[in-house]
XYZ file of C-alpha atoms in Angstrom:
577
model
C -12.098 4.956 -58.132
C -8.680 5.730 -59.615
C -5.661 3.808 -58.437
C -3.127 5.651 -60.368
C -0.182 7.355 -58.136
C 1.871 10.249 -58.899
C 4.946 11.833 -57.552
C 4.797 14.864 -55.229
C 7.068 17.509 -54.491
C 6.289 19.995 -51.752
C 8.786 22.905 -50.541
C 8.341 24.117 -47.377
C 9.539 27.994 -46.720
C 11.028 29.316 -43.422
C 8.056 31.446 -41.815
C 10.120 34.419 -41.364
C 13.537 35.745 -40.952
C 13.459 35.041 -36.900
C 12.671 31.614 -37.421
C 15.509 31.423 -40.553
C 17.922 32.313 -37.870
C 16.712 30.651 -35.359
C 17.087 27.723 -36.966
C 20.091 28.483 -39.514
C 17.709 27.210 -42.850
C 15.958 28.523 -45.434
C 13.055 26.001 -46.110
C 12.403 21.876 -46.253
C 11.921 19.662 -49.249
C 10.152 17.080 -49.248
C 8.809 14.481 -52.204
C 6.503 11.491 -51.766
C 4.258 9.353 -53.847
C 0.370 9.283 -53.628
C -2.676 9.534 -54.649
C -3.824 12.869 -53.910
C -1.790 16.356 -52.744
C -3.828 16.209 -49.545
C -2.085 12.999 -48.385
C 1.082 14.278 -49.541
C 0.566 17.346 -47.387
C -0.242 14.846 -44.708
C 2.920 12.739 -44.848
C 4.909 15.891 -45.062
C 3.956 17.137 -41.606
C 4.487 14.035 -40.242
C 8.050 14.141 -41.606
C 8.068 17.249 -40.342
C 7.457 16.207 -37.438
C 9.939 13.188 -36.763
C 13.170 15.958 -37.250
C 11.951 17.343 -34.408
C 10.563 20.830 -36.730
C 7.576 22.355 -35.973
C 4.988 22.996 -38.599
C 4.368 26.851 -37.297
C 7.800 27.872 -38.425
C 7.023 26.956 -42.186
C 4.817 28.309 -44.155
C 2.032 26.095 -46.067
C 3.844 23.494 -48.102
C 3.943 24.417 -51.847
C 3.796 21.869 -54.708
C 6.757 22.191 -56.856
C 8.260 20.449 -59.779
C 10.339 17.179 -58.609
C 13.366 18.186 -59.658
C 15.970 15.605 -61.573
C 19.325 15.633 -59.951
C 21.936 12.900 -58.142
C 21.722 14.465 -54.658
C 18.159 14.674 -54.350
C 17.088 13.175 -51.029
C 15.214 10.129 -50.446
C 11.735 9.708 -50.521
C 9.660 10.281 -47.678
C 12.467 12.424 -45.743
C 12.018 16.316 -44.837
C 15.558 17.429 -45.982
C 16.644 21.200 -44.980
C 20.238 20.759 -46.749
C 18.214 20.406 -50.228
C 16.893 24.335 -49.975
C 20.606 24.913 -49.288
C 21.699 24.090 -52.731
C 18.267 24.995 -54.876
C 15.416 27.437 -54.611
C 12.320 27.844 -56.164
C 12.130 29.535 -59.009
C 12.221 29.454 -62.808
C 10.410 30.497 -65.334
C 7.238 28.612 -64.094
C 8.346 29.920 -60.475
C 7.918 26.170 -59.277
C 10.861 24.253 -60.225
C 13.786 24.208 -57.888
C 16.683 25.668 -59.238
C 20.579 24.848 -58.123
C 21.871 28.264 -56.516
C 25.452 28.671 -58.142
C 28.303 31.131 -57.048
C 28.057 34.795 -58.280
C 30.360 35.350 -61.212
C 31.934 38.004 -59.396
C 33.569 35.412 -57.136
C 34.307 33.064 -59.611
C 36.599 35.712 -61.080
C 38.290 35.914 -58.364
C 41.461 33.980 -57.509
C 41.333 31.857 -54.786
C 42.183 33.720 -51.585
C 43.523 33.183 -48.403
C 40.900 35.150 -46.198
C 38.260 33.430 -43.754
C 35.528 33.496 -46.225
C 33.059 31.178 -47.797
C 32.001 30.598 -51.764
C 29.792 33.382 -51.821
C 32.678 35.844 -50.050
C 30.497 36.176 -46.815
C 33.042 36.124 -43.749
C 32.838 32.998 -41.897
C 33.401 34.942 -38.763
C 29.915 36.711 -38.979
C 28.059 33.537 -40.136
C 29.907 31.442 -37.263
C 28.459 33.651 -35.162
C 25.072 34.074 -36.417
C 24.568 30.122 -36.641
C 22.605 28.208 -34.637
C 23.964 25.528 -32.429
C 22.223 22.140 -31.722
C 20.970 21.996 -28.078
C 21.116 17.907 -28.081
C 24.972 17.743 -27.932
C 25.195 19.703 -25.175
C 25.599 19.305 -21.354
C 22.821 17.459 -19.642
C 22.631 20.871 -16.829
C 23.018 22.964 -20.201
C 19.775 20.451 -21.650
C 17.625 21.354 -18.793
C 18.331 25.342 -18.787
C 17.772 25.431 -22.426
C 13.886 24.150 -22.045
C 13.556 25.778 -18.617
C 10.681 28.525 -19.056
C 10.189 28.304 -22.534
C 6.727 26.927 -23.728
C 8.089 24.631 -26.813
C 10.928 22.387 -26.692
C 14.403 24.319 -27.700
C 16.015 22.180 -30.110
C 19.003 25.140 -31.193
C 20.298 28.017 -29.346
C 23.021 30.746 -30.848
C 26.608 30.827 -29.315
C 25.752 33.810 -27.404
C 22.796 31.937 -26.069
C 24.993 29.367 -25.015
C 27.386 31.168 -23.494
C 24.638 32.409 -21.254
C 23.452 28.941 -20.892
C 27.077 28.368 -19.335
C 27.088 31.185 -16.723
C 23.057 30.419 -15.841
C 24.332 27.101 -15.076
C 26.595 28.589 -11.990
C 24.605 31.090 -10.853
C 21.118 30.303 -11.602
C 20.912 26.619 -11.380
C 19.153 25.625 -7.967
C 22.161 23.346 -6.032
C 19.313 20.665 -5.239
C 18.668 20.338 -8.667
C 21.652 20.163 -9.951
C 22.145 17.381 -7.680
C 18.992 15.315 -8.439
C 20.217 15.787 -12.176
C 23.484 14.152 -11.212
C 22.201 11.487 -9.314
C 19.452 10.024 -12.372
C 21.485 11.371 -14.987
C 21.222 7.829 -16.222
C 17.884 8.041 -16.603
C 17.610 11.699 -17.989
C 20.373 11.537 -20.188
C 18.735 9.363 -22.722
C 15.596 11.550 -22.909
C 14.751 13.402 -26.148
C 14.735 17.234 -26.312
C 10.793 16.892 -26.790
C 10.614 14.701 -23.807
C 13.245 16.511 -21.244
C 10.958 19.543 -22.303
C 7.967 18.041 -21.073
C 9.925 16.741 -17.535
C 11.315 20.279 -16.886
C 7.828 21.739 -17.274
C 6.107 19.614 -14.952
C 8.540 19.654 -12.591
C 8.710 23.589 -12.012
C 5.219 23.043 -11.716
C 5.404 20.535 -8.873
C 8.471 22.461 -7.212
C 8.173 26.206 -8.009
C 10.689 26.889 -5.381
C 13.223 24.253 -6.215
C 15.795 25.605 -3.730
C 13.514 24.638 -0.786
C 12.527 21.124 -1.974
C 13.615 18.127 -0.354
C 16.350 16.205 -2.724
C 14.839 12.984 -2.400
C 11.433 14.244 -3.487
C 12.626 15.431 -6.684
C 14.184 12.535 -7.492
C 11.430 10.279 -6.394
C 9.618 12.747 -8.911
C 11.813 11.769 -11.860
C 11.105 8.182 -11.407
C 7.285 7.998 -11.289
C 7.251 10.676 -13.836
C 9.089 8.547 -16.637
C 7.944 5.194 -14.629
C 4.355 6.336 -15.888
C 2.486 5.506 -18.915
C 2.454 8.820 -21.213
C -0.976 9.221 -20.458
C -1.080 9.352 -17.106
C 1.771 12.018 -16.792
C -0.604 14.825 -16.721
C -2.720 13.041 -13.655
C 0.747 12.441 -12.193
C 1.473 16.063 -11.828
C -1.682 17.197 -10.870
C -1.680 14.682 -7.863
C 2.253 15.841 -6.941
C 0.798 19.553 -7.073
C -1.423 18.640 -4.433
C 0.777 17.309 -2.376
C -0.082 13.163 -2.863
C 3.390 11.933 -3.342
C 1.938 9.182 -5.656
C 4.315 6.632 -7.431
C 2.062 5.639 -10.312
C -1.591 6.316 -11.137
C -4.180 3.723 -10.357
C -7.395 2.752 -12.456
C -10.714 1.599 -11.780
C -12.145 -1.011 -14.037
C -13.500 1.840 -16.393
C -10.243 4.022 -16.616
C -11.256 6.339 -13.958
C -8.280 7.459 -11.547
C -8.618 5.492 -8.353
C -6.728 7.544 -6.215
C -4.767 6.542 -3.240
C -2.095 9.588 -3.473
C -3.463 11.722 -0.048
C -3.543 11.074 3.412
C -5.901 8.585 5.338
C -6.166 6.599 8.607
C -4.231 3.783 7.822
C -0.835 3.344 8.834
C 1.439 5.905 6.384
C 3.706 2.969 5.387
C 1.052 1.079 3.849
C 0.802 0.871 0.161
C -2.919 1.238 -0.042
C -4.206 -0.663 -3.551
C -6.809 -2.344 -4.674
C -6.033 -5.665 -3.628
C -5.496 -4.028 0.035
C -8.905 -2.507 -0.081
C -10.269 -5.963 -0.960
C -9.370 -7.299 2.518
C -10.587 -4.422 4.453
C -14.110 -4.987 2.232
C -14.454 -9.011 3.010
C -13.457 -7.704 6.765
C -16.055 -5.439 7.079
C -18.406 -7.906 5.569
C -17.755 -10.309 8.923
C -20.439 -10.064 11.481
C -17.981 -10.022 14.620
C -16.725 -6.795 16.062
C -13.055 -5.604 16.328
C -10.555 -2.793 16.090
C -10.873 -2.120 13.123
C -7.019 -0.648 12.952
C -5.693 -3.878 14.706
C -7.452 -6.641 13.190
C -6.997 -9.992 15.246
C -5.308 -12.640 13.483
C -8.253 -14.766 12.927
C -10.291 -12.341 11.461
C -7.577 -11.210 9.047
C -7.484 -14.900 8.162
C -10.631 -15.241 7.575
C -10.594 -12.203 5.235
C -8.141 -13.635 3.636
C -10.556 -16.457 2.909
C -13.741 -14.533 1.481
C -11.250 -12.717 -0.872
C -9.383 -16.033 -2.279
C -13.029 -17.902 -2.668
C -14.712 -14.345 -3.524
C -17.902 -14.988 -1.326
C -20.982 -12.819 -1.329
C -21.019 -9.837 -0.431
C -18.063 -9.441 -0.775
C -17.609 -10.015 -4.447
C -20.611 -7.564 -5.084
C -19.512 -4.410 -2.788
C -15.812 -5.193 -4.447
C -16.800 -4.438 -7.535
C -19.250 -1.628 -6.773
C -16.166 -0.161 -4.801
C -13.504 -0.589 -7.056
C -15.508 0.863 -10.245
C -16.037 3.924 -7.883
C -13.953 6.824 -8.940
C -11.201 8.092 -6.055
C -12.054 4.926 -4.221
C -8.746 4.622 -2.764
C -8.692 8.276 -1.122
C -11.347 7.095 1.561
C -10.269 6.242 4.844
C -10.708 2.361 6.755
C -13.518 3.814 8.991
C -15.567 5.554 6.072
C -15.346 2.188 3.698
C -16.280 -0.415 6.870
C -19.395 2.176 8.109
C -20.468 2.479 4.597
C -20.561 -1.462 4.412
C -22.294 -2.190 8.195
C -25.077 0.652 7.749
C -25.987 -0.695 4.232
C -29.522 -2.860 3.784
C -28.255 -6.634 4.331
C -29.908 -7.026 0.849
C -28.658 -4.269 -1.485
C -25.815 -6.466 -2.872
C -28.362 -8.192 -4.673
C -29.107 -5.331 -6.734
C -26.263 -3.836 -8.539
C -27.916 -0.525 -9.512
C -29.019 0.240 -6.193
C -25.875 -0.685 -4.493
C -23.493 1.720 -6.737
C -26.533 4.294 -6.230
C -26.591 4.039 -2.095
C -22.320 4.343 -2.749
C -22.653 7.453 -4.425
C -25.153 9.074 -1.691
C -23.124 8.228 1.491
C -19.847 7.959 0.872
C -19.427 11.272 1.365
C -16.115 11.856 4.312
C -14.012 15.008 3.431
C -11.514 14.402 6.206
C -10.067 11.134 5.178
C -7.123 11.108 7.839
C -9.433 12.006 10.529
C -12.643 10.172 10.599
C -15.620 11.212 12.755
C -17.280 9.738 15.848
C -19.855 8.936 14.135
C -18.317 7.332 11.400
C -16.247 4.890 14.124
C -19.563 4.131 15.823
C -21.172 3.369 11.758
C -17.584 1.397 11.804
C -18.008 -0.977 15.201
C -14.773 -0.071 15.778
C -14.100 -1.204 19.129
C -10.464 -0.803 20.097
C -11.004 -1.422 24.117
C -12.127 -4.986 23.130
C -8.349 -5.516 22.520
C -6.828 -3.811 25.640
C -8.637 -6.107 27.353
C -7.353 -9.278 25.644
C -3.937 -7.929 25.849
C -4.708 -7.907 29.717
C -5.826 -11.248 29.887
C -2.626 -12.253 27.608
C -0.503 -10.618 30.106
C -2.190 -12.263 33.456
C -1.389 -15.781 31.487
C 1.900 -15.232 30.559
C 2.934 -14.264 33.870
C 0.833 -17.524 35.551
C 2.272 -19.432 33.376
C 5.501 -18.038 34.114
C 5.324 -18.807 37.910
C 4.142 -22.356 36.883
C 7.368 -23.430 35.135
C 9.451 -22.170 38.296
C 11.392 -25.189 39.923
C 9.194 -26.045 42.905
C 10.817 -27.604 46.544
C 10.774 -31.554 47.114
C 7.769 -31.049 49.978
C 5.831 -29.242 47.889
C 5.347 -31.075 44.591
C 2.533 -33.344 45.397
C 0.183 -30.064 46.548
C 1.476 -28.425 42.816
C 0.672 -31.570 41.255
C -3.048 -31.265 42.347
C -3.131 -27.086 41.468
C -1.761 -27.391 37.833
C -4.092 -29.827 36.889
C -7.250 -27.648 37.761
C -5.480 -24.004 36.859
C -4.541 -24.896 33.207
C -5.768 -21.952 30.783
C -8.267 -22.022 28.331
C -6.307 -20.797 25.668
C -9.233 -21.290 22.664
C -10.780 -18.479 24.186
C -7.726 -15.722 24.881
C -5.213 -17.127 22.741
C -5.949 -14.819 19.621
C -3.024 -12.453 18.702
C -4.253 -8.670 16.977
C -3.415 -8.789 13.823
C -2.805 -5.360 11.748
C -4.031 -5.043 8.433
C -1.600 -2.406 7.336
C 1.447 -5.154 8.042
C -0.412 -7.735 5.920
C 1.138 -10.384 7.946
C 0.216 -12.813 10.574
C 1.955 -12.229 13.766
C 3.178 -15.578 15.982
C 2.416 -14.921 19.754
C 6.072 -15.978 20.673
C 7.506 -13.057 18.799
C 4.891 -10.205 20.914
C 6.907 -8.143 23.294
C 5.599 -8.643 27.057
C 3.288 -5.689 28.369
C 4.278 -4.762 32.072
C 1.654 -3.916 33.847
C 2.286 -0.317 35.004
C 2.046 -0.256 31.098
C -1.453 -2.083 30.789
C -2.541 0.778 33.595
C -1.320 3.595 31.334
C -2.941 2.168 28.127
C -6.364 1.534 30.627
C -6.487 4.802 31.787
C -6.044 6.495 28.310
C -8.740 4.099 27.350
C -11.079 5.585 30.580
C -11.490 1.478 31.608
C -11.390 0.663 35.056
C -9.238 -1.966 35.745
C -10.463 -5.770 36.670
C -9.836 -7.358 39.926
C -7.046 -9.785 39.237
C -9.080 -12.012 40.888
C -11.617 -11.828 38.377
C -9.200 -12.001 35.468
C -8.158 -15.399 36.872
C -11.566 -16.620 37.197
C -12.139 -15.689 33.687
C -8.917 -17.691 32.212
C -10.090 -21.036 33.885
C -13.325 -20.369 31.928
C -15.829 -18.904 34.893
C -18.469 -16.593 34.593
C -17.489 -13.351 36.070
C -19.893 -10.886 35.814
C -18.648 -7.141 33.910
C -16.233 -9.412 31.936
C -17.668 -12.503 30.998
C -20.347 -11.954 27.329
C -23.828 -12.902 29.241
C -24.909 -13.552 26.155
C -22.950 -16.623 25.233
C -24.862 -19.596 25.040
C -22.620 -21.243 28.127
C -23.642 -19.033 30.251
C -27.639 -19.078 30.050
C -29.665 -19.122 33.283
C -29.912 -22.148 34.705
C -26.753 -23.893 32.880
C -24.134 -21.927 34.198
C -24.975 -22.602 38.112
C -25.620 -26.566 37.294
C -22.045 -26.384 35.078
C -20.047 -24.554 37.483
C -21.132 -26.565 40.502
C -20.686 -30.102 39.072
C -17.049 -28.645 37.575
C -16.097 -27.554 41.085
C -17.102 -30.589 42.730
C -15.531 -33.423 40.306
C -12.180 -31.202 40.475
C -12.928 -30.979 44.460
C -13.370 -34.970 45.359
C -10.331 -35.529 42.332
C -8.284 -33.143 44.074
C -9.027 -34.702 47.636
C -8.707 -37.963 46.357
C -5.141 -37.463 45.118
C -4.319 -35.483 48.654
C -5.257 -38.577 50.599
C -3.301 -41.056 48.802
C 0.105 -38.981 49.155
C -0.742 -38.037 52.985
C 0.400 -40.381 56.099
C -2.342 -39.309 57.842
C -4.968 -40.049 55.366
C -7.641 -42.369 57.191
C -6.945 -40.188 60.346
C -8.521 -37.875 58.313
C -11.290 -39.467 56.751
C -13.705 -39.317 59.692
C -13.170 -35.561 59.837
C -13.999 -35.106 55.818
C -16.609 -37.717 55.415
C -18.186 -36.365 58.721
C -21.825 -34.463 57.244
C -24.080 -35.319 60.339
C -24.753 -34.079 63.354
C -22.295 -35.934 66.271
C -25.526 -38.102 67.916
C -26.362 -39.921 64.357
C -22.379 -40.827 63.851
C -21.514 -44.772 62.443
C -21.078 -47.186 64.695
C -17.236 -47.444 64.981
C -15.704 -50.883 61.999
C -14.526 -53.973 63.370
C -11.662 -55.087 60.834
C -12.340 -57.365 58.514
C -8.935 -58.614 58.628
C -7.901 -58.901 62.304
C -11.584 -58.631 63.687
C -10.496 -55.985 66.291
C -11.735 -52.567 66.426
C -9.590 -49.061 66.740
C -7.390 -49.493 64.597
C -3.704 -50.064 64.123
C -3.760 -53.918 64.789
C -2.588 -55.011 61.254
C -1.643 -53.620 57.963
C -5.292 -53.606 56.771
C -6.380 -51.204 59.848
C -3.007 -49.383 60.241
C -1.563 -46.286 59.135
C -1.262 -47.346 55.720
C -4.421 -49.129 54.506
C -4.609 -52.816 53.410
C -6.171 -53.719 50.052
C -9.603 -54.894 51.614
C -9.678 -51.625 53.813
C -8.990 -49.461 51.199
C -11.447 -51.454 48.606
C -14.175 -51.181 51.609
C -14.075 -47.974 52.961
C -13.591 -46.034 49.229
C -15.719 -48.666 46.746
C -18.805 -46.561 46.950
C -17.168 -43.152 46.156
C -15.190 -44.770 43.537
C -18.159 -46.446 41.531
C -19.779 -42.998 41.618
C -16.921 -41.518 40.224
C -16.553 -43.928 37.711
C -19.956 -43.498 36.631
């Protein structure tokens, strides 16, 4: 194979007279060295190309004879100036030739009028010469490539001056003003470029005068934010009406989607990463609103995404490799999780295969009955904790109220036996869409004419308040209580909730008798479980040896050491054990 190079020169002709004055030139030069004509030709358009000329104004590039003169340009540049000063011709018809002055004007002296070289009045050839659009007014920039298919790189003065009076009359206010306001951003742009932005955007606003200002700007910034590829996509979604910022990818260059309207909350950024925790949620056994996930949950999400856990990881990546995965609403991605075969994750093929057949939801804002029920989504699960959070808070409330002098040893012996089991309804909802964990201190307080409104929207009957308070000490109370917990099985529950009550009962007496005056006055009456014929025979005092009472400290009001020791020993060693 050769390796010898040679020295091309190729002159590129003005397609017609239109495009000569279109442009205000005659042809292109250009002169390269390679090894064939083809590459040449090649490099030529490419030059072309980079002075912002289009290849269907010229005609086929000719190969010429390179000519031998100082001002010939350099190599590898597409030079429109050189065809200025020579033409093709000769006696071989391919060498380029140095047009000179006709000797008719060389005769002449030099003259005074508005003329050039060749005696051709300035005045008409001011007049028919193009003007560059790039130097131009950024409002002027954007008229100039409005409705025209290819980019307009030159317009003629009287083209300019109707430029000018377009811009007044013609030039939507609104878009004027987003022009203004990212003119820093615009100004920069290339006429190729701005072409391509005008375009797209009387595609996305045909009716500019009735578009919001802010939209069209937002426009301009996603549009040039986005990777040249993805422009196209960009538009398409816009035309739609998915006010998308940027274009997201699956794993295999697919568009993700995420532009339209779903059931999540409409400030939500939905992504990827966002649909990872509503997957590893879904993939938890318990129940829940699925639109106000409880704190632990969402923490526990949190978890299976950070340690990627199966299923999770599995139905993640079958999900995210799923074209227009992000368009789906909540409901639709946690019932297509909970009806799937606890096994398919195991098989790859089938999973993406059972993904394709049922993930099927056109409404994606409004999801279906059924697909809530497919969901578990059971919001009344939370109304109800919200009501037991309330009926705390406002015990609790009452509890921390300064309480009389005469009164504080009775309160001493409630609090101790009311205190709330707050493992059980301490849990604070927890929205996914706010991807934050809320602290109970900072909920606002519920009233409860408000917990009635939310019940009866909900069509839930509300609880005896009674019942609520037997459920916060940790009783069984039947239409609230789960039956199904383990605590409360047959058998265990009556044996719990008896002993309970009765350790809490003798504590509670206990203490009472200690602070009362009239505590072994009423002793007899407490202890007293017989019928009135099989009563004790009436104690002697151990102390005094007299009987009735009230003879010495041991037998008085207040009890002695050995009284108290004798008559409360047995109770106490049962306690004890």
């Amino acid at each position: 194979m050769s390796t010898d190079k040679e020295e091309f020169a190729l002159y590129c002709e003005a397609k017609n007279d239109k495009v000569r004055k279109r442009l205000g030139i005659k042809g292109g030069f250009y002169w390269t060295t390679a090894k064939k004509l083809s590459v040449a030709i090649s490099r030529c358009i490419t030059a072309m190309d980079d002075n912002d000329y289009d290849e269907d104004d010229f005609k086929k590039p000719v190969r010429v004879n390179l000519p031998v003169v100082d001002d010939l340009p350099p190599e590898g540049v597409f030079d429109t100036e050189f065809c200025n000063r020579y033409e093709k011709g000769g006696k071989d018809g391919i060498t380029m030739t140095f047009i000179g002055p006709s000797p008719s004007v060389q005769d002449k002296p030099a003259s005074t009028d508005n003329t050039n070289i060749n005696g051709e009045a300035m005045t008409e050839i001011e007049e028919s010469m193009l003007l560059p659009v790039s130097g131009q007014e950024l409002p002027i920039r954007w008229l100039a490539q409005h409705g025209s298919e290819k980019p307009v790189t030159h317009v003629s003065r009287d083209e300019l001056q109707a430029l000018h009076i377009a811009r007044a009359e013609e030039l939507p206010a609104v878009t004027a003003l987003a022009i203004s306001h990212k003119t820093s951003l615009l100004d920069s742009l290339e006429i190729r470029d701005l072409h391509k932005l005008v375009r797209d955007t009387d595609k996305v606003f045909p009716n500019p005068g009735n578009s919001d200002l802010g939209l069209i700007t937002a426009f301009f910034e996603a549009y040039l934010d986005a990777d040249y590829t993805d422009r196209g996509l960009l538009t398409k979604e816009w035309m739609k009406g998915n006010r998308v910022s940027r274009i997201t990818r699956t794993a295999s260059g697919a568009n993700a989607g995420g532009g339209n309207k779903t059931d999540r909350n409409p400030n939500l950024v939905h992504t990827l990463d966002t649909l990872d925790v509503e997957i590893a949620a879904a993939t938890l056994p318990m129940d829940f609103n699925i639109y106000e996930i409880p704190g632990s949950v969402y923490r526990r999400a949190k978890e299976v995404v950070l340690n990627k856990e199966s299923p999770f990881k599995e139905w993640s990546a079958a999900l995210r490799a799923t074209p227009g995965i992000l368009d789906y609403s909540r409901a639709a991605i946690f019932a297509l999780i909970r009806s799937a075969h606890p096994e398919f994750y195991h098989y790859p093929g089938r999973l993406q295969g059972y993904i394709n057949a049922y993930l099927t939801e056109t409404d994606h804002e409004n999801p279906s009955k059924e697909t809530l029920t497919a969901a578990r989504h059971t919001p009344e699960k939370d109304i109800l904790e919200e009501i037991n959070r309330e009926v705390v808070t406002e015990r609790e409330t009452e509890e921390e109220k300064p309480q009389p002098s005469d009164a504080m040893a009775g309160e001493q012996a409630t609090t101790e036996t009311m205190e709330p089991d707050t493992t059980e309804h301490g849990q604070n909802a927890q929205s996914l869409d706010a991807q934050s964990q809320v602290s109970s201190a900072n909920q606002v307080k519920v009233t409860a004419d408000e917990v009635n409104k939310i019940m009866q929207a909900a069509n839930i009957s509300q609880p005896d308040a009674d019942k609520l308070l037997a459920v916060s000490r940790g009783e069984f109370v039947e239409g609230i209580s789960d039956p199904n917990d383990p605590k409360w099985v047959k058998g265990i529950q009556t044996r719990d909730s008896v002993n309970q009550n009765q350790h809490e009962s003798e504590r509670n007496d206990q203490k009472a008798e200690q602070n009362s005056p009239n505590a072994l006055q009423n002793e007899p009456e407490t202890k007293q479980s017989e019928p009135v014929a099989q009563q004790e025979v009436e104690k002697v005092c151990t102390a005094c040896g007299q009987t009735g009472g009230g003879n010495c400290p041991d037998c008085g009001a207040v009890m002695g050491d050995a009284t108290y020791q004798e008559t409360f020993d047995e109770e106490y060693q049962v306690e004890v054990q």
